[in-house]
Each structure stands twice: as structure tokens, then as C-alpha cells.
mmCIF file of C-alpha atoms in Angstrom:
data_model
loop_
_atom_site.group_PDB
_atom_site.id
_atom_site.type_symbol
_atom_site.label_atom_id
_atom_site.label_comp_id
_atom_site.label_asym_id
_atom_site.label_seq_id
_atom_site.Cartn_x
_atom_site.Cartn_y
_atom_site.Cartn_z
ATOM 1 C CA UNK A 1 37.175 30.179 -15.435
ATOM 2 C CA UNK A 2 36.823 31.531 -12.547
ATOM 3 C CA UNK A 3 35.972 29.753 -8.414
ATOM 4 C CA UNK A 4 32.474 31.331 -8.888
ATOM 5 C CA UNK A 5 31.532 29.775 -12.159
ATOM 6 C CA UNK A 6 33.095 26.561 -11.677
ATOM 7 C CA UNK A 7 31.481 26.501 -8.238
ATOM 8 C CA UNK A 8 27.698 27.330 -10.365
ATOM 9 C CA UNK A 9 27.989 24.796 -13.105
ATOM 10 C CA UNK A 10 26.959 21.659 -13.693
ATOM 11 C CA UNK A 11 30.161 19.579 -15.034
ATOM 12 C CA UNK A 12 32.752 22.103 -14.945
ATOM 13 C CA UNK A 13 33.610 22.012 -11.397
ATOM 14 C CA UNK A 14 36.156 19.481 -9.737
ATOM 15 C CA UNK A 15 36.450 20.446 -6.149
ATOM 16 C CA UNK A 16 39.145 19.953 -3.684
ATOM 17 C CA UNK A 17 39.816 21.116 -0.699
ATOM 18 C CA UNK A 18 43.490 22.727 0.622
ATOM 19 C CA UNK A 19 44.799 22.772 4.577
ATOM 20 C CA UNK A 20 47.135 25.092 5.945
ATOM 21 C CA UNK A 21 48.316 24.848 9.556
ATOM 22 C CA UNK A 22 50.883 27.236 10.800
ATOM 23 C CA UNK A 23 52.700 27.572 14.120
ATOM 24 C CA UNK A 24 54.901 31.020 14.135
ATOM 25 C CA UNK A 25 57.149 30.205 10.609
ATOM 26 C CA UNK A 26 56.176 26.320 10.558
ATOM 27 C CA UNK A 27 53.829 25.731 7.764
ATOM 28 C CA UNK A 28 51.745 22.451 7.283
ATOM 29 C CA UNK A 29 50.095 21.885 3.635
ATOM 30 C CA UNK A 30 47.993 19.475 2.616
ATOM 31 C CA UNK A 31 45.378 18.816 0.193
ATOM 32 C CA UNK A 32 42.498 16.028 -0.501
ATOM 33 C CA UNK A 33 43.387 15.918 -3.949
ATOM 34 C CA UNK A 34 44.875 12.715 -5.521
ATOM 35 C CA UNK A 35 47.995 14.914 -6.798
ATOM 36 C CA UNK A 36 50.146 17.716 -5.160
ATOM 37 C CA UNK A 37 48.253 21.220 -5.824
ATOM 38 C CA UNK A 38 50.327 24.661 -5.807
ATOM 39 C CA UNK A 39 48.396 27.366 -5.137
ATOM 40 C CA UNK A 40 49.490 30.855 -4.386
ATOM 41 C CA UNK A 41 52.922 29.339 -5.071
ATOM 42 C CA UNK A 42 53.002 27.094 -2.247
ATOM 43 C CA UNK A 43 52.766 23.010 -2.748
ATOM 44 C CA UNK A 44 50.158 21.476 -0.709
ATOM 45 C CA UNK A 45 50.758 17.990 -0.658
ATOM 46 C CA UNK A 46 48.208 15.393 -1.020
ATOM 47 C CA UNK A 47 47.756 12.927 1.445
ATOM 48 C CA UNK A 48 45.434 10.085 1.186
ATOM 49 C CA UNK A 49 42.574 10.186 3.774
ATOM 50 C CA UNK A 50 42.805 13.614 5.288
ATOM 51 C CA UNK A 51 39.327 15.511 5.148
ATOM 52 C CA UNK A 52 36.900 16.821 7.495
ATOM 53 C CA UNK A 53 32.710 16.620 8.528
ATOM 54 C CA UNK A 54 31.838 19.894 6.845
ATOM 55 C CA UNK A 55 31.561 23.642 6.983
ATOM 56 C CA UNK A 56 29.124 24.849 9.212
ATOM 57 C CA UNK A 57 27.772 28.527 10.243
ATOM 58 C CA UNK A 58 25.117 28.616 12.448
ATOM 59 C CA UNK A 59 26.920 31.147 14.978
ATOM 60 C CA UNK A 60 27.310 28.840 17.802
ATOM 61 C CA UNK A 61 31.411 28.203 18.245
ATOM 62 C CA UNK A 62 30.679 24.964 19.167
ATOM 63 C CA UNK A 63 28.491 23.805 16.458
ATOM 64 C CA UNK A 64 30.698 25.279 14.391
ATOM 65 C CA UNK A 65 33.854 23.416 15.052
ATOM 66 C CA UNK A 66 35.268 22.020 12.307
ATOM 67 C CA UNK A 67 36.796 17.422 12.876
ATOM 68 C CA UNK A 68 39.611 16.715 10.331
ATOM 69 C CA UNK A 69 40.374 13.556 10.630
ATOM 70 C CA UNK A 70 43.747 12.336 8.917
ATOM 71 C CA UNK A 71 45.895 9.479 9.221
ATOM 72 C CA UNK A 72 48.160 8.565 11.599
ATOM 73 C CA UNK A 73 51.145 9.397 9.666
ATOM 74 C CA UNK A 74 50.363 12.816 9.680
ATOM 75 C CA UNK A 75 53.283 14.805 10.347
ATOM 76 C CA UNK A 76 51.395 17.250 11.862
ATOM 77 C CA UNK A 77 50.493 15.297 14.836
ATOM 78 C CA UNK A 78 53.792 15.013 16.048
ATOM 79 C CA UNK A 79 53.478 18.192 17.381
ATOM 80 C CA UNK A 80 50.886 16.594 20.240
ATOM 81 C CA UNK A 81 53.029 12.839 20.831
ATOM 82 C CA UNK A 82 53.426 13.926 24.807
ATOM 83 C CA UNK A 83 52.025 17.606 25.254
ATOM 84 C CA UNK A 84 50.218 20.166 23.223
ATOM 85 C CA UNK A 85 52.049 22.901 22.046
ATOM 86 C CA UNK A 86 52.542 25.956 24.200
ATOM 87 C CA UNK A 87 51.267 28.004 20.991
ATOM 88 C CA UNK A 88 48.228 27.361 18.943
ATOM 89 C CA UNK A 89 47.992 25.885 15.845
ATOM 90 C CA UNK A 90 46.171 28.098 13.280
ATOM 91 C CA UNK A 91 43.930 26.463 10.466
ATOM 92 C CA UNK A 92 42.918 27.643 7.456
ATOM 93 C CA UNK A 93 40.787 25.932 5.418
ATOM 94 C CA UNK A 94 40.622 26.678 1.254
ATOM 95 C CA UNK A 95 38.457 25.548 -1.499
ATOM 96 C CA UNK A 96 39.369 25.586 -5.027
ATOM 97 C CA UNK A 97 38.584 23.042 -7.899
ATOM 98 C CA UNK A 98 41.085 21.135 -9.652
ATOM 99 C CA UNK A 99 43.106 22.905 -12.656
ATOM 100 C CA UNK A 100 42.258 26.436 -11.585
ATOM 101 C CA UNK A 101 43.958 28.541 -9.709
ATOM 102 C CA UNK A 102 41.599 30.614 -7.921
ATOM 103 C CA UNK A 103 41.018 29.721 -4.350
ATOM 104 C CA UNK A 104 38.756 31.693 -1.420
ATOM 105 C CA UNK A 105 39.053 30.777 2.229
ATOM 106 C CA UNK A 106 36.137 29.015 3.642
ATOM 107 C CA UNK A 107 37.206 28.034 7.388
ATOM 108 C CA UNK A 108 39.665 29.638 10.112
ATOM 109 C CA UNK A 109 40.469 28.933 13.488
ATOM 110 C CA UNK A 110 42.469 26.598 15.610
ATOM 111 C CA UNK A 111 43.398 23.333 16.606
ATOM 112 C CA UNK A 112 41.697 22.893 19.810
ATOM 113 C CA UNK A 113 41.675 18.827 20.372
ATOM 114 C CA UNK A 114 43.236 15.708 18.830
ATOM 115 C CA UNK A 115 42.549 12.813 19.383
ATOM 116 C CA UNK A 116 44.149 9.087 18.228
ATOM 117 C CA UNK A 117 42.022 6.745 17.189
ATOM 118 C CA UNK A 118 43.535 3.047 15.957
ATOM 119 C CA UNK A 119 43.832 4.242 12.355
ATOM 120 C CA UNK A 120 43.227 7.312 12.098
ATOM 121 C CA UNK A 121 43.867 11.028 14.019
ATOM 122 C CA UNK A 122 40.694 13.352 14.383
ATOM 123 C CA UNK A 123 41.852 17.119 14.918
ATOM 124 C CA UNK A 124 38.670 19.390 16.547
ATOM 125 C CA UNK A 125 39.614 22.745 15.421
ATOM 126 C CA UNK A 126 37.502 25.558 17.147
ATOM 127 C CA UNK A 127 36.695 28.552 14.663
ATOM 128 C CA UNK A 128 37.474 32.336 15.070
ATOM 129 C CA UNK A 129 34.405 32.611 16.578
ATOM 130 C CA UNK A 130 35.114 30.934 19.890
ATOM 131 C CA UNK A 131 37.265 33.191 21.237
ATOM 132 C CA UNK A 132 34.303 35.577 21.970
ATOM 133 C CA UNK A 133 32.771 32.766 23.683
ATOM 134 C CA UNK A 134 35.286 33.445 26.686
ATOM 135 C CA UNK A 135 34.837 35.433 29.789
ATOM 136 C CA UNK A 136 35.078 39.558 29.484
ATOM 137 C CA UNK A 137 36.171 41.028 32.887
ATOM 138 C CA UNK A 138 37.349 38.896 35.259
ATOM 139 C CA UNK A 139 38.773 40.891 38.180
ATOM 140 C CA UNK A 140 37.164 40.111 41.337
ATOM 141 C CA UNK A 141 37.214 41.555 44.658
ATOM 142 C CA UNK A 142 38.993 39.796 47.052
ATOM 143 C CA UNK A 143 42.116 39.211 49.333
ATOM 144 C CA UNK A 144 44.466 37.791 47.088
ATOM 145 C CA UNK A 145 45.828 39.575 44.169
ATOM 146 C CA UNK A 146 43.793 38.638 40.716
ATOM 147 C CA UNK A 147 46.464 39.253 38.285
ATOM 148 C CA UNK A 148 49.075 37.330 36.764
ATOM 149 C CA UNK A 149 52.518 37.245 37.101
ATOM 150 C CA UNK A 150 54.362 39.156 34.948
ATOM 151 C CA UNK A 151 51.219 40.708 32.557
ATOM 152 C CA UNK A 152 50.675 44.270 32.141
ATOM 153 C CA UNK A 153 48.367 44.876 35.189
ATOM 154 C CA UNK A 154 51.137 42.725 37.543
ATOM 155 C CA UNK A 155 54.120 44.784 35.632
ATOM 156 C CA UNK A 156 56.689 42.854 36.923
ATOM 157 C CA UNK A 157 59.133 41.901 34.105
ATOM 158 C CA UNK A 158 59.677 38.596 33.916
ATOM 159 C CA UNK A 159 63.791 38.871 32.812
ATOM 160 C CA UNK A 160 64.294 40.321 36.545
ATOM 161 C CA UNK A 161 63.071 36.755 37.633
ATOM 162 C CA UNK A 162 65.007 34.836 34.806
ATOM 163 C CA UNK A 163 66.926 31.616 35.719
ATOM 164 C CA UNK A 164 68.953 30.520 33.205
ATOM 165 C CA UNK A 165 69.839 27.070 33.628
ATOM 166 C CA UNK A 166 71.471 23.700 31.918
ATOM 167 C CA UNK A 167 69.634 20.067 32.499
ATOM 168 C CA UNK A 168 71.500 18.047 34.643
ATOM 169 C CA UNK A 169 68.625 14.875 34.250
ATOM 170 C CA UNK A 170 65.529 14.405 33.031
ATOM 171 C CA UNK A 171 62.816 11.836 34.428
ATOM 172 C CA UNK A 172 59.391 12.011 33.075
ATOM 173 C CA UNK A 173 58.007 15.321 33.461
ATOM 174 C CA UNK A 174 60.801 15.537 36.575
ATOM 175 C CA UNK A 175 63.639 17.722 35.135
ATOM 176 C CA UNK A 176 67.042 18.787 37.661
ATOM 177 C CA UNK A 177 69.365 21.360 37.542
ATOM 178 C CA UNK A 178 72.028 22.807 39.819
ATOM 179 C CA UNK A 179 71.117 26.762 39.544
ATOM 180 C CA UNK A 180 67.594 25.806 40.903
ATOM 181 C CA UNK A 181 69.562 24.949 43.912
ATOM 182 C CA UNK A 182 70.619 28.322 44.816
ATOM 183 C CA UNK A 183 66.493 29.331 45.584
ATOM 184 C CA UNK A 184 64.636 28.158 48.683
ATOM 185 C CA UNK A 185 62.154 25.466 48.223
ATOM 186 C CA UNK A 186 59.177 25.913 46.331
ATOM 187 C CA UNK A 187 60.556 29.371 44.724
ATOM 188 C CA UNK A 188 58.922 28.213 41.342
ATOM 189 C CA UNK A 189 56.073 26.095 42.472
ATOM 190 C CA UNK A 190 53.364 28.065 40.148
ATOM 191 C CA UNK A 191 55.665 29.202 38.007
ATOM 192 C CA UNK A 192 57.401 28.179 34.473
ATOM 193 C CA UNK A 193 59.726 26.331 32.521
ATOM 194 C CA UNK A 194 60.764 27.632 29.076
ATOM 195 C CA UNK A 195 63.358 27.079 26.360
ATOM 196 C CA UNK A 196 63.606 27.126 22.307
ATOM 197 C CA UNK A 197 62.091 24.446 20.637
ATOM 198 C CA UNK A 198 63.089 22.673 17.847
ATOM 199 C CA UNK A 199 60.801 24.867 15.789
ATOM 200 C CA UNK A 200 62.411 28.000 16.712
ATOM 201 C CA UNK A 201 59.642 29.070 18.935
ATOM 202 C CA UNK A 202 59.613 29.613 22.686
ATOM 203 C CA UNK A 203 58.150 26.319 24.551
ATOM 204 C CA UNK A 204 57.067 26.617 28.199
ATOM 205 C CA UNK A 205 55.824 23.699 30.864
ATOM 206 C CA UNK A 206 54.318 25.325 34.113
ATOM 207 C CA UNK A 207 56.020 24.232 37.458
ATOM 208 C CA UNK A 208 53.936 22.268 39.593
ATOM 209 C CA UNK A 209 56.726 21.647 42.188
ATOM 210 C CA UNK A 210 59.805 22.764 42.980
ATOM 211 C CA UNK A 211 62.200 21.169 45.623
ATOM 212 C CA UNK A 212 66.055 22.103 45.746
ATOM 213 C CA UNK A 213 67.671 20.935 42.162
ATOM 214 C CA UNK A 214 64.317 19.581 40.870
ATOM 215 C CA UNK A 215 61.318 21.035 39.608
ATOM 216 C CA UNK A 216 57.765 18.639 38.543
ATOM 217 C CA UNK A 217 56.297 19.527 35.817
ATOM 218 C CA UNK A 218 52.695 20.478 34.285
ATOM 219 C CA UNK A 219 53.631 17.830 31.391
ATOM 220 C CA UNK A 220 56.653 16.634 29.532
ATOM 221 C CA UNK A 221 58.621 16.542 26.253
ATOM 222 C CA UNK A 222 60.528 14.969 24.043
ATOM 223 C CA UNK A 223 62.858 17.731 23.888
ATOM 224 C CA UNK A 224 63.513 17.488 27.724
ATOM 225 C CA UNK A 225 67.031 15.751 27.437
ATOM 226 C CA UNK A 226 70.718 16.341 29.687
ATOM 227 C CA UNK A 227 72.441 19.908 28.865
ATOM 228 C CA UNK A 228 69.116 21.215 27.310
ATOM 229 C CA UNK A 229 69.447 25.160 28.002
ATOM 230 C CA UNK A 230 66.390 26.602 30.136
ATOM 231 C CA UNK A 231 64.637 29.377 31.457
ATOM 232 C CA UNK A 232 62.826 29.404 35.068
ATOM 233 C CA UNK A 233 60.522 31.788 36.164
ATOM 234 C CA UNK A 234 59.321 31.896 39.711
ATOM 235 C CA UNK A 235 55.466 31.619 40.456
ATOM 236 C CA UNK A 236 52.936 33.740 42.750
ATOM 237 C CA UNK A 237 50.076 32.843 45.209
ATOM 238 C CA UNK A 238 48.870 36.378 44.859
ATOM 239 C CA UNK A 239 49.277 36.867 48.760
ATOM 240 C CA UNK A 240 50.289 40.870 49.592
ATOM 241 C CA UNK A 241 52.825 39.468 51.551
ATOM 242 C CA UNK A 242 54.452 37.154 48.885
ATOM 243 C CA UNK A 243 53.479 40.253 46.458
ATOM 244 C CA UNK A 244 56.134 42.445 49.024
ATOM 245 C CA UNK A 245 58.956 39.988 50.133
ATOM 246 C CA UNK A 246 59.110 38.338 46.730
ATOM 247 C CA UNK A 247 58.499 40.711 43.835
ATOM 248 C CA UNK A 248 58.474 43.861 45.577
ATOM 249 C CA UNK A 249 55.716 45.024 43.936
ATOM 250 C CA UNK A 250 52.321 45.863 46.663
ATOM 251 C CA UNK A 251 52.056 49.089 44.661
ATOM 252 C CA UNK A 252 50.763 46.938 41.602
ATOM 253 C CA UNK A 253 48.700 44.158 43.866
ATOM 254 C CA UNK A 254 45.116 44.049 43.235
ATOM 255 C CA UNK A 255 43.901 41.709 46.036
ATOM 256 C CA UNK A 256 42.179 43.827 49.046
ATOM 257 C CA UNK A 257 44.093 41.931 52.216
ATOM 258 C CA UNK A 258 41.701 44.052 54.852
ATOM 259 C CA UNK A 259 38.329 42.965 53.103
ATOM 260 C CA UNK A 260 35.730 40.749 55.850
ATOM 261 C CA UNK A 261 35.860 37.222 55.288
ATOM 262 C CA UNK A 262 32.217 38.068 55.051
ATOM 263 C CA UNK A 263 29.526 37.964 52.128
ATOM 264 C CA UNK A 264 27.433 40.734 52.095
ATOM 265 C CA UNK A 265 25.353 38.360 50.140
ATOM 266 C CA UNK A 266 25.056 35.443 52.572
ATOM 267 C CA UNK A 267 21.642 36.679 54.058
ATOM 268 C CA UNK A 268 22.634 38.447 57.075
ATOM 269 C CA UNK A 269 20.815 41.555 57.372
ATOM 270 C CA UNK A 270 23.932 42.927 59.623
ATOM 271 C CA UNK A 271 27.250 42.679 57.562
#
């Protein structure tokens, strides 16, 4: 039979419900069923307890967010023990019924929250949707530069700026290492830490601080350990000035240095 006429009839269907998360290769496959289900040949396991509040479209991305709550032994959540990952977590939702092997997709999106609770995990996953829901232009006119570092408006490449580095100790989200040394104070303050992560993907921790061998960190890991090879990239405070001595790159700034420190809005007939 087909998903449409087991879906229509009275006895025949026996729905379940399949999760996929995916993170660059990782894959993550679960299932609500009381046995393992292969679909599309891939084995989605089934784990007891793992299901969500319900599939809802009524085209507002927050209404629409889709809770799975799991247990606590879900793998998955590892991922999220200290720090979020620095890539998103994709979900795709399927639903098929039990001995057939037609499926259709009935939810997308990604994991935007989790949250522990003392038995269980809930994971807020924003739909597809959402991403519309975020601001459109967002150049402004003003002194300092609007752009960031190293993206296609900026155009500075980032491997110019590339500090390659080994952990010499690791304290919290406080990491050390001697080729930070060789750049004045506060060289990466705004900047970013990155390195490959157990998954094979790129990880990165922005730099809240830096001060001769050390640099404070936006958040930690449990990868962060003694002879871990990084990456440091410097940061930017947009200035024309830091823009010039630092990057040499004024051509490219988009802040407007000369402009009033005057609103032509404030009221003032006489700007």
C-alpha cells in the first residue's frame, strides 16, 4: 500500500515517526517506533521516549517551532555538554507507518535550543521558515566600518591573518599558547579561535580577550586540551584607522569617519 492510503484508512495505518539530524557528514537517526526501522536504506534506531508536541503550519516561525523532547541519553546531545556547535544542526522530520516503506517529509529546520530537564532533554528546533524572519539590509551609515571581518564586502582573506598555533594550557574557556606571544596585546580581542573537531568539521570560539600568550574565550570545550593544533584570527573595531594600520584595507571600509556626530533627526531645525 501506499503512505497515502494507509494514511486514509481506518485500520490499516500504523504510524511512526523517523528523525534525522545531520551536522556536515554526521548523521543522527532515530525513530519512535518500538523496533529499528530502515528506510531509504538507512537504520533509524529506536529509542524509547523520543517524540515531539506536533506539526504545526500556521506561517508564524515561531508558532511553528517544532519541541522534541528525548532522553537524556541521547547521543545527540552531547554535541551541546559545554557549547553549541559552531554549525547548525539540521532536522528533518519523516512520517511513515510501520511495515511500509514509503515515507514523505513532514518537518525541516534546525536545532535552535536545548534544554536539560532532570529526565529528560527538550530540543526547540526552529523551521525553514525562520530564517526569513531575520533582518534584510543592514548597512548603516555611520563612522565605523559595518562589515565584517573577512566577508565578501570586507575582502580581506582571512589565511593572510592565520595563526597557526599548538596549546600550551588550557583553563576553562582560558586557552595559552606561545605564537600568540609574538602579537601586541589585544591583537585578537574580537576575533577567533578555530581548529578541527572531532567530527571532522571546522569548530571556532570567538576571542573575547587577548593578553600576551593567552586568549579568553566566548565559551569552552571539551576538545580544548595541551598540544591541540589551532587557528587564530585577529579581530576588528571597524575604526578607519585600525581598518589602515592593521588590515590595510581603507579602500574596502564602509564606515564614513568625517560624518557629524549629529542627527539630522534630533529636532534641530539647523543641522
Amino acid at each position: 500500500m501506499t503512505f497515502e492510503s494507509r494514511e486514509l484508512s481506518i485500520a490499516d495505518g500504523r504510524p511512526i515517526r523517523l528523525y534525522e539530524f545531520s551536522r556536515g557528514t554526521q548523521r543522527w537517526l532515530y525513530t519512535n517506533a518500538a523496533l529499528d526501522v530502515v528506510n531509504q536504506n538507512r537504520t533509524f534506531s529506536s529509542y524509547k521516549g523520543i517524540s515531539d508536541d506536533g506539526i504545526r503550519q500556521t506561517g508564524e516561525a515561531s508558532a511553528d517551532a517544532l519541541t522534541v523532547t528525548a532522553p537524556l541519553t541521547l547521543p545527540l546531545i552531547n554535541l551541546y555538554r559545554v557549547y553549541p556547535p559552531s554549525t547548525p544542526v539540521h532536522v528533518t522530520v519523516y512520517d511513515m507507518h510501520l511495515g511500509d516503506g514509503e515515507s514523505v517529509v513532514a518537518w525541516v529546520g534546525t536545532i535552535g535550543d536545548v534544554s536539560r530537564r532532570r529526565n529528560h532533554v527538550r530540543l526547540v528546533c526552529r523551521p525553514l521558515s525562520s530564517d526569513q524572519d531575520t533582518a534584510g539590509l543592514r548597512l548603516t551609515w555611520g563612522p565605523n566600518c559595518p562589515h565584517t571581518l573577512f566577508d565578501r564586502n570586507c575582502k580581506v582573506d582571512k589565511e593572510l591573518f592565520r595563526v597557526d598555533a599548538t596549546l600550551l594550557s588550557v583553563s576553562g574557556n582560558m586557552v595559552s599558547a606561545a605564537a600568540f606571544a609574538g602579537y601586541a596585546d589585544h591583537w585578537f580581542s574580537g576575533g577567533f579561535l578555530e581548529w578541527e573537531g572531532e567530527s571532522g568539521l571546522a569548530e571556532q570560539r570567538g576571542i573575547e580577550r587577548h593578553t600576551r600568550t593567552d586568549l579568553l574565550l566566548l565559551g569552552g570545550s571539551l576538545e580544548f586540551k595541551t598540544g591541540l593544533a589551532v587557528r587564530g584570527y585577529p579581530g576588528c573595531v571597524g575604526t578607519a584607522q585600525v581598518c589602515d594600520t592593521k588590515f590595510n584595507n581603507s579602500d574596502n571600509n564602509g564606515g564614513v569617519p568625517g560624518l557629524p556626530g549629529k542627527s539630522p533627526f534630533d529636532g534641530d531645525p539647523i543641522f
